[in-house]
Coordinates of C-alpha atoms in Angstrom, one line a residue:
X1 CA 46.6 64.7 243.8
X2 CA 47.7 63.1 246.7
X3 CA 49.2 65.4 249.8
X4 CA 52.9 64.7 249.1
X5 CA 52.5 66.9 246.3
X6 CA 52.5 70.6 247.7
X7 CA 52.0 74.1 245.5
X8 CA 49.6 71.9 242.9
X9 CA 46.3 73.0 243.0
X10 CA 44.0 70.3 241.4
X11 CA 41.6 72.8 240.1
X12 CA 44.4 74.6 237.9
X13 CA 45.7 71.4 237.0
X14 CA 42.5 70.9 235.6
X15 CA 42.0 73.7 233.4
X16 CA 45.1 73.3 232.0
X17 CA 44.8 69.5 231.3
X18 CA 41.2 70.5 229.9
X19 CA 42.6 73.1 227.2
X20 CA 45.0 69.9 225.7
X21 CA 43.1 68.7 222.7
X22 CA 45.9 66.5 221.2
X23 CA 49.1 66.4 223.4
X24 CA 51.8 64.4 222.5
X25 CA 54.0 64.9 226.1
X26 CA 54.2 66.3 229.3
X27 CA 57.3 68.1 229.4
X28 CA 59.1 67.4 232.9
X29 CA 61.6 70.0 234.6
X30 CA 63.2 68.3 237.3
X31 CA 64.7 70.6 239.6
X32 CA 66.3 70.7 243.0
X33 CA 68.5 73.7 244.6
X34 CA 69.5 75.5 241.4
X35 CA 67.4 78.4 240.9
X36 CA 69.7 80.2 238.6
X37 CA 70.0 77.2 236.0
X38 CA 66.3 76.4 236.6
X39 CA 65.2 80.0 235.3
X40 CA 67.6 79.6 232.0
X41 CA 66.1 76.2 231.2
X42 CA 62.2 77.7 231.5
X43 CA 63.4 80.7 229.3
X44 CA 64.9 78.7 226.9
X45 CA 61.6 75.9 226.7
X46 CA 59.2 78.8 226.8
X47 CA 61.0 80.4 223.7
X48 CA 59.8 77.5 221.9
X49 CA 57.1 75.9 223.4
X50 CA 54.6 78.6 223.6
X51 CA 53.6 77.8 219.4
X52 CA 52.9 74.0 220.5
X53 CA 51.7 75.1 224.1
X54 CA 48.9 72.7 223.4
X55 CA 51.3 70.2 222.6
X56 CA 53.4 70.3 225.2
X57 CA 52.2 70.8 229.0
X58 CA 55.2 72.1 230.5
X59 CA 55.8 71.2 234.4
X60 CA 58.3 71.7 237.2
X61 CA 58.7 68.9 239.4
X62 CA 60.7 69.9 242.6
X63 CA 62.3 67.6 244.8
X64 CA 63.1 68.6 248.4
X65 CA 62.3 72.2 249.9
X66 CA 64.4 75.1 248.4
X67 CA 62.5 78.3 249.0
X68 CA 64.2 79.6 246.0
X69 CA 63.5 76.9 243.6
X70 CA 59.8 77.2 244.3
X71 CA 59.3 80.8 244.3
X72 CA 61.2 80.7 240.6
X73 CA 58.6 78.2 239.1
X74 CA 55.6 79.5 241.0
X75 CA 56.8 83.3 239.4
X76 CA 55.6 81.5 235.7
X77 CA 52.2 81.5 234.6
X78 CA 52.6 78.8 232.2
X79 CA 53.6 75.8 234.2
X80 CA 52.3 73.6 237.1
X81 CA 54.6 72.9 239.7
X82 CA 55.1 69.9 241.6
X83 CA 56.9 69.8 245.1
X84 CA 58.1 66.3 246.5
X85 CA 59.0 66.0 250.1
X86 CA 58.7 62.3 250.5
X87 CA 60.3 59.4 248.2
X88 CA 56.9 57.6 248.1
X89 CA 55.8 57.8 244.3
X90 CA 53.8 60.9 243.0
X91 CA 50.5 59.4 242.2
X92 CA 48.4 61.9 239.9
X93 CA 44.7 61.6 238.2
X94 CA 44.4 63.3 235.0
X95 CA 41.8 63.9 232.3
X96 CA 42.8 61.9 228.9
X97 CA 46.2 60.4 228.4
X98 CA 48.8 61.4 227.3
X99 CA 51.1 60.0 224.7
X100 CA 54.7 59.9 226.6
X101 CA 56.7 61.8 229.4
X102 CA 59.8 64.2 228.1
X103 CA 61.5 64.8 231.0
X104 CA 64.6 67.7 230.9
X105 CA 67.0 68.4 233.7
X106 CA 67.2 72.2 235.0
X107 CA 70.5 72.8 233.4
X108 CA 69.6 72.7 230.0
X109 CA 68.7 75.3 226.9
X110 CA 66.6 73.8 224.2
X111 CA 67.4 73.8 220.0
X112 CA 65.1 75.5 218.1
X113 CA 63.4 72.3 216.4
X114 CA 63.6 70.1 219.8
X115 CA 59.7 69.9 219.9
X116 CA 59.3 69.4 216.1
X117 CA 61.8 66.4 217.2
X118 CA 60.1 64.7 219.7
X119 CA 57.0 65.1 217.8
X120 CA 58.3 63.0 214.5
X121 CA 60.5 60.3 217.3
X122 CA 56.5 59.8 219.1
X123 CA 55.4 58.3 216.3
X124 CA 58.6 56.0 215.7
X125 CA 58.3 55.4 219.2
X126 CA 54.6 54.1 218.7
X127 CA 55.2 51.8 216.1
X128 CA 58.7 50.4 217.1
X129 CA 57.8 49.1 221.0
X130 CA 61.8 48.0 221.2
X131 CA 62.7 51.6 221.8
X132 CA 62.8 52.3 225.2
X133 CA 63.2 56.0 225.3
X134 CA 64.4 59.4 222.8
X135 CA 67.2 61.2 224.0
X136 CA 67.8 64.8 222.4
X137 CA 71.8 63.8 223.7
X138 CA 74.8 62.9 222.7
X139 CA 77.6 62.5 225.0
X140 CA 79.7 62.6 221.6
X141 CA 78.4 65.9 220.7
X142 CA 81.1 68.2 220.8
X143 CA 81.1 70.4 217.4
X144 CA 84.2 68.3 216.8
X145 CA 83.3 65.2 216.6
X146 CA 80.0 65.5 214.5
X147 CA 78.9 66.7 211.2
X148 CA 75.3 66.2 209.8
X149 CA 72.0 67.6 212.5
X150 CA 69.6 65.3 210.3
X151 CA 71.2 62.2 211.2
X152 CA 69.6 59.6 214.0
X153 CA 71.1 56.6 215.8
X154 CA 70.1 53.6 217.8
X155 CA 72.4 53.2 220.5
X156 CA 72.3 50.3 223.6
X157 CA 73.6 53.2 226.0
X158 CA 71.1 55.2 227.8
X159 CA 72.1 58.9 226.8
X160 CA 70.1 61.2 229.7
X161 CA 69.9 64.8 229.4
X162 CA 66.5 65.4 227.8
X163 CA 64.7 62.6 226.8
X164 CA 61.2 60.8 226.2
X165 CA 59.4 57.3 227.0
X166 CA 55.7 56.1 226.5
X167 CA 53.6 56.3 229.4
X168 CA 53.1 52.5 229.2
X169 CA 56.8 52.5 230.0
X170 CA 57.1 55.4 232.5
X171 CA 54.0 53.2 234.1
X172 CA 56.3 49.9 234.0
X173 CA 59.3 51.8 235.7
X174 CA 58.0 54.1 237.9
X175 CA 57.1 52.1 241.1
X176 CA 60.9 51.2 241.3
X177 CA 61.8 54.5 240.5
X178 CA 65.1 55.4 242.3
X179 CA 65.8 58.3 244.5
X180 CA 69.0 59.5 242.8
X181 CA 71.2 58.4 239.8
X182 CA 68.2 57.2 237.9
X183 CA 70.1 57.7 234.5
X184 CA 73.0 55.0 235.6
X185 CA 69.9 53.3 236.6
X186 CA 68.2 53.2 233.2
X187 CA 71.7 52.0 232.1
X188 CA 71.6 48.7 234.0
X189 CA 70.2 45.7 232.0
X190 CA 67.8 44.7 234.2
X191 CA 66.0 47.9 233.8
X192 CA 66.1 48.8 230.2
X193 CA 65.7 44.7 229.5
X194 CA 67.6 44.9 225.8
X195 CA 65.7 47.8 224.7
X196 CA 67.7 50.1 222.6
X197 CA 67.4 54.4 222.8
X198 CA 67.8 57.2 219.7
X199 CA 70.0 59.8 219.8
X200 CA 71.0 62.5 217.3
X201 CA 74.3 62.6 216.0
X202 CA 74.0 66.6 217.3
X203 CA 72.6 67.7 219.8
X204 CA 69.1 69.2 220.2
X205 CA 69.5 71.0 223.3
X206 CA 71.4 73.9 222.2
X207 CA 71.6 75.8 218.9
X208 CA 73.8 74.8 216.3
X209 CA 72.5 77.2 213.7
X210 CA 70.3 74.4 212.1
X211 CA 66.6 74.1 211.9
X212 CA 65.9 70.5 210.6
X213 CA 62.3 70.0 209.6
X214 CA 61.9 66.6 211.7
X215 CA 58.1 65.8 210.7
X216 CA 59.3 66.3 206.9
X217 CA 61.9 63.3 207.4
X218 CA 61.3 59.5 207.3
X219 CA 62.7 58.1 209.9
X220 CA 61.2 54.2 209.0
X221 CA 65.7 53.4 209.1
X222 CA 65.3 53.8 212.5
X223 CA 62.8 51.0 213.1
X224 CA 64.8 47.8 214.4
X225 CA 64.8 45.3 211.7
X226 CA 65.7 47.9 209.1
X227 CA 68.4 49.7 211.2
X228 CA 70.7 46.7 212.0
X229 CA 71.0 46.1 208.1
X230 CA 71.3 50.3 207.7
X231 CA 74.2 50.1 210.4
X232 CA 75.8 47.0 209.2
X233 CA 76.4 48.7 205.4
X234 CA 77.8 51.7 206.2
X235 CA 80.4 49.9 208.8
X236 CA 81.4 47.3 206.1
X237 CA 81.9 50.4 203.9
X238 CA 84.3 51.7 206.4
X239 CA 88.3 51.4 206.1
X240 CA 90.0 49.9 208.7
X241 CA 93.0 50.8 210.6
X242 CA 95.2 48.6 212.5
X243 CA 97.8 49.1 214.9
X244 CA 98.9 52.4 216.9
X245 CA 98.4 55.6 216.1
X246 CA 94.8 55.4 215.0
X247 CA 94.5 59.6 215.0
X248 CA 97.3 59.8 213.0
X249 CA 95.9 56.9 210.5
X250 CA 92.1 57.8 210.5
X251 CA 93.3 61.7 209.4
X252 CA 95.0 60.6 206.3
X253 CA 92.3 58.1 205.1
X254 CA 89.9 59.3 202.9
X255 CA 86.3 58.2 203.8
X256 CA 84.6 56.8 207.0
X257 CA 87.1 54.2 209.0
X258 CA 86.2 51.7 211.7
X259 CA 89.1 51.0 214.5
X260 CA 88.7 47.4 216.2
X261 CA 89.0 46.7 220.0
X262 CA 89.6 44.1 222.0
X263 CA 88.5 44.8 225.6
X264 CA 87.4 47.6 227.6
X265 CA 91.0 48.8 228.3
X266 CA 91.3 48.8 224.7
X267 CA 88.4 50.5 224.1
X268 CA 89.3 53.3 226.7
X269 CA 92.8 53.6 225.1
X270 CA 91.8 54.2 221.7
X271 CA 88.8 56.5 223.0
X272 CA 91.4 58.6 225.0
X273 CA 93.7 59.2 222.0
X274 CA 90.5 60.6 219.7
X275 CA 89.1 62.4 223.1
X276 CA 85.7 61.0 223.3
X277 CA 83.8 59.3 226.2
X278 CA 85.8 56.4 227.6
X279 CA 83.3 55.3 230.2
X280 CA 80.9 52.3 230.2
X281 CA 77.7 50.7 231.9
X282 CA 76.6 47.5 232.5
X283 CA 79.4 46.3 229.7
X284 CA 78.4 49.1 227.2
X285 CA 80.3 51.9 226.1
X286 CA 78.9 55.4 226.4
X287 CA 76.8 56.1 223.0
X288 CA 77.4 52.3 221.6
X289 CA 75.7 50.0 219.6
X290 CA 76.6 46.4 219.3
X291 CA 79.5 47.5 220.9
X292 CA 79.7 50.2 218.4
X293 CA 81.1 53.7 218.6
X294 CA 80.5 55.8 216.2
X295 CA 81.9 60.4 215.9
X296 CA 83.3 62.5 213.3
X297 CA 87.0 62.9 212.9
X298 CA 87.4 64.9 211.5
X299 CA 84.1 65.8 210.3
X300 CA 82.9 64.9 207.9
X301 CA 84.8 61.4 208.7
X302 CA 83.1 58.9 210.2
X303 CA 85.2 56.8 212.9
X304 CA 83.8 53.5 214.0
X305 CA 85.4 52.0 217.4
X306 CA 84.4 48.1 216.8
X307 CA 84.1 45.6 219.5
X308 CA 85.2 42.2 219.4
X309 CA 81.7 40.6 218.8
X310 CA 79.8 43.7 216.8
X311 CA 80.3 41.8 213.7
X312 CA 78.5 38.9 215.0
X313 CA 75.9 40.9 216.4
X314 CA 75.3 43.1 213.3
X315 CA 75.2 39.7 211.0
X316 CA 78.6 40.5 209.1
X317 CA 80.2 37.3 207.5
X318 CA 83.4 38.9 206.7
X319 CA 84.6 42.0 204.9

């Protein structure tokens, strides 16, 4: 370990790395000057990572010096922590390799089943190399606009908060990591270079009441070629609604509905009157795919927001 790297001691690192027969990831707490919200999110990982210890290497990597913030993770037995004083890269030298980096910010509290889920979306990762990362987010996830815990999506918008890439790709991105904003960063084109991310439809970083039984599921819709055709039927399925009042409209339709836009002001317009994320990145909308938008309202109602070329995109003729 190189000398940037302060309060890791190589020898404990060493024992611990030894002890991992098959890991599937690291998991990453980065923290910073919260030592309150980085003491709820060990809590809440240590609730349910202690089963799949094995599994799951759990580690704190500080950035900057906040006496607090260090004592906190140094007080737990069952982590490594990693202090970064520099912005040159952390360079480390372990024993075997592991599968993929999960990396969750210090703010967060964990689902019951969120290992169990990160497990199943390795191996998806693994075989489908045109998924970037796996978020356990959704910046549509309010208990309003969702419905069904079982259900996955592709999405071209990075969704942050607790997510998971390969090592080959943390090793592709990780000399150009940024200093700050690195989610807006993933965001950019450039960066992600048309790979696509999954996200849940709810949320796997806080309890919902529902333990899904991930390894149990097949998730082979989710691999590319398969999806765009999964996506492209139940849109065409979808009633659409034209003209104002698009609330009003969608809430007396029976069924999913799909609302089309023609821009980003429309976009933001329609997305304000529903009350989901208006904001985009790089010319995607927050949680889209092929310009896609996709929530519950009301549940279980599907709404589509549709952009001008997502029919083109998805291969649909006409409907």
């Amino acid at each position: 370990m190189k000398a940037l790297v302060q309060d890791l001691q190589l020898k404990g690192l060493q024992r611990r790395m030894d002890k991992i027969q098959t890991p599937v990831a690291a998991v990453v707490i980065m923290a910073c000057n919260r030592a309150d919200y980085l003491e709820r999110t060990i809590k809440s990982i240590l609730k349910y990572q202690n089963a799949v210890a094995s599994k799951y290497p759990l580690f704190v990597s500080q950035d900057g010096s906040d006496p607090q913030v260090r004592e906190k993770a140094l007080s737990y037995d069952q982590l490594t922590h990693m202090q970064h004083l520099d912005s040159k890269p952390v360079q480390t030298e372990r024993p075997g390799e592991l599968i993929a980096y999960y990396k969750i910010a210090h703010d967060m509290e964990i689902a019951p089943d969120f290992f169990d889920y990160f497990e199943a979306a390795a191996a998806l990762m693994e075989k489908d190399k045109t998924i970037m990362a796996v978020s356990s987010w959704n910046d549509n996830g309010q208990k309003q606009f969702v419905h069904d815990p079982e259900i996955l999506y592709r999405s071209d918008f990075f969704p942050g908060l607790g997510w998971m890439l390969t090592k080959s790709t943390w090793n592709e991105l990780s000399p150009k990591w940024p200093k700050a904003y690195w989610d807006d960063w993933l965001r950019l084109q450039e960066n992600h270079k048309g790979r696509q991310f999954i996200r849940p439809e709810v949320c796997r970083t806080y309890n919902f009441g529902e333990h899904v039984d991930w390894k149990s599921k097949d998730l082979s819709y989710l691999m590319e070629d398969e999806y765009i055709k999964h996506f492209a039927e139940i849109l065409k399925n979808a009633k659409p609604i034209n003209g104002a009042d698009a609330v009003l409209k969608a809430s007396n339709v029976q069924g999913d509905v799909r609302v089309h836009y023609k821009d980003q002001p429309d976009f933001e317009r329609i997305a304000r009157q529903f009350g989901v994320f208006q904001e985009w990145k790089d010319g995607v909308p927050r949680t889209a795919y092929k310009g896609v938008v996709v929530f519950r309202y009301p549940p279980p109602r599907r709404v589509f927001l549709v952009g001008p070329k997502s029919f083109e995109l998805l291969g649909i003729k006409s409907v």
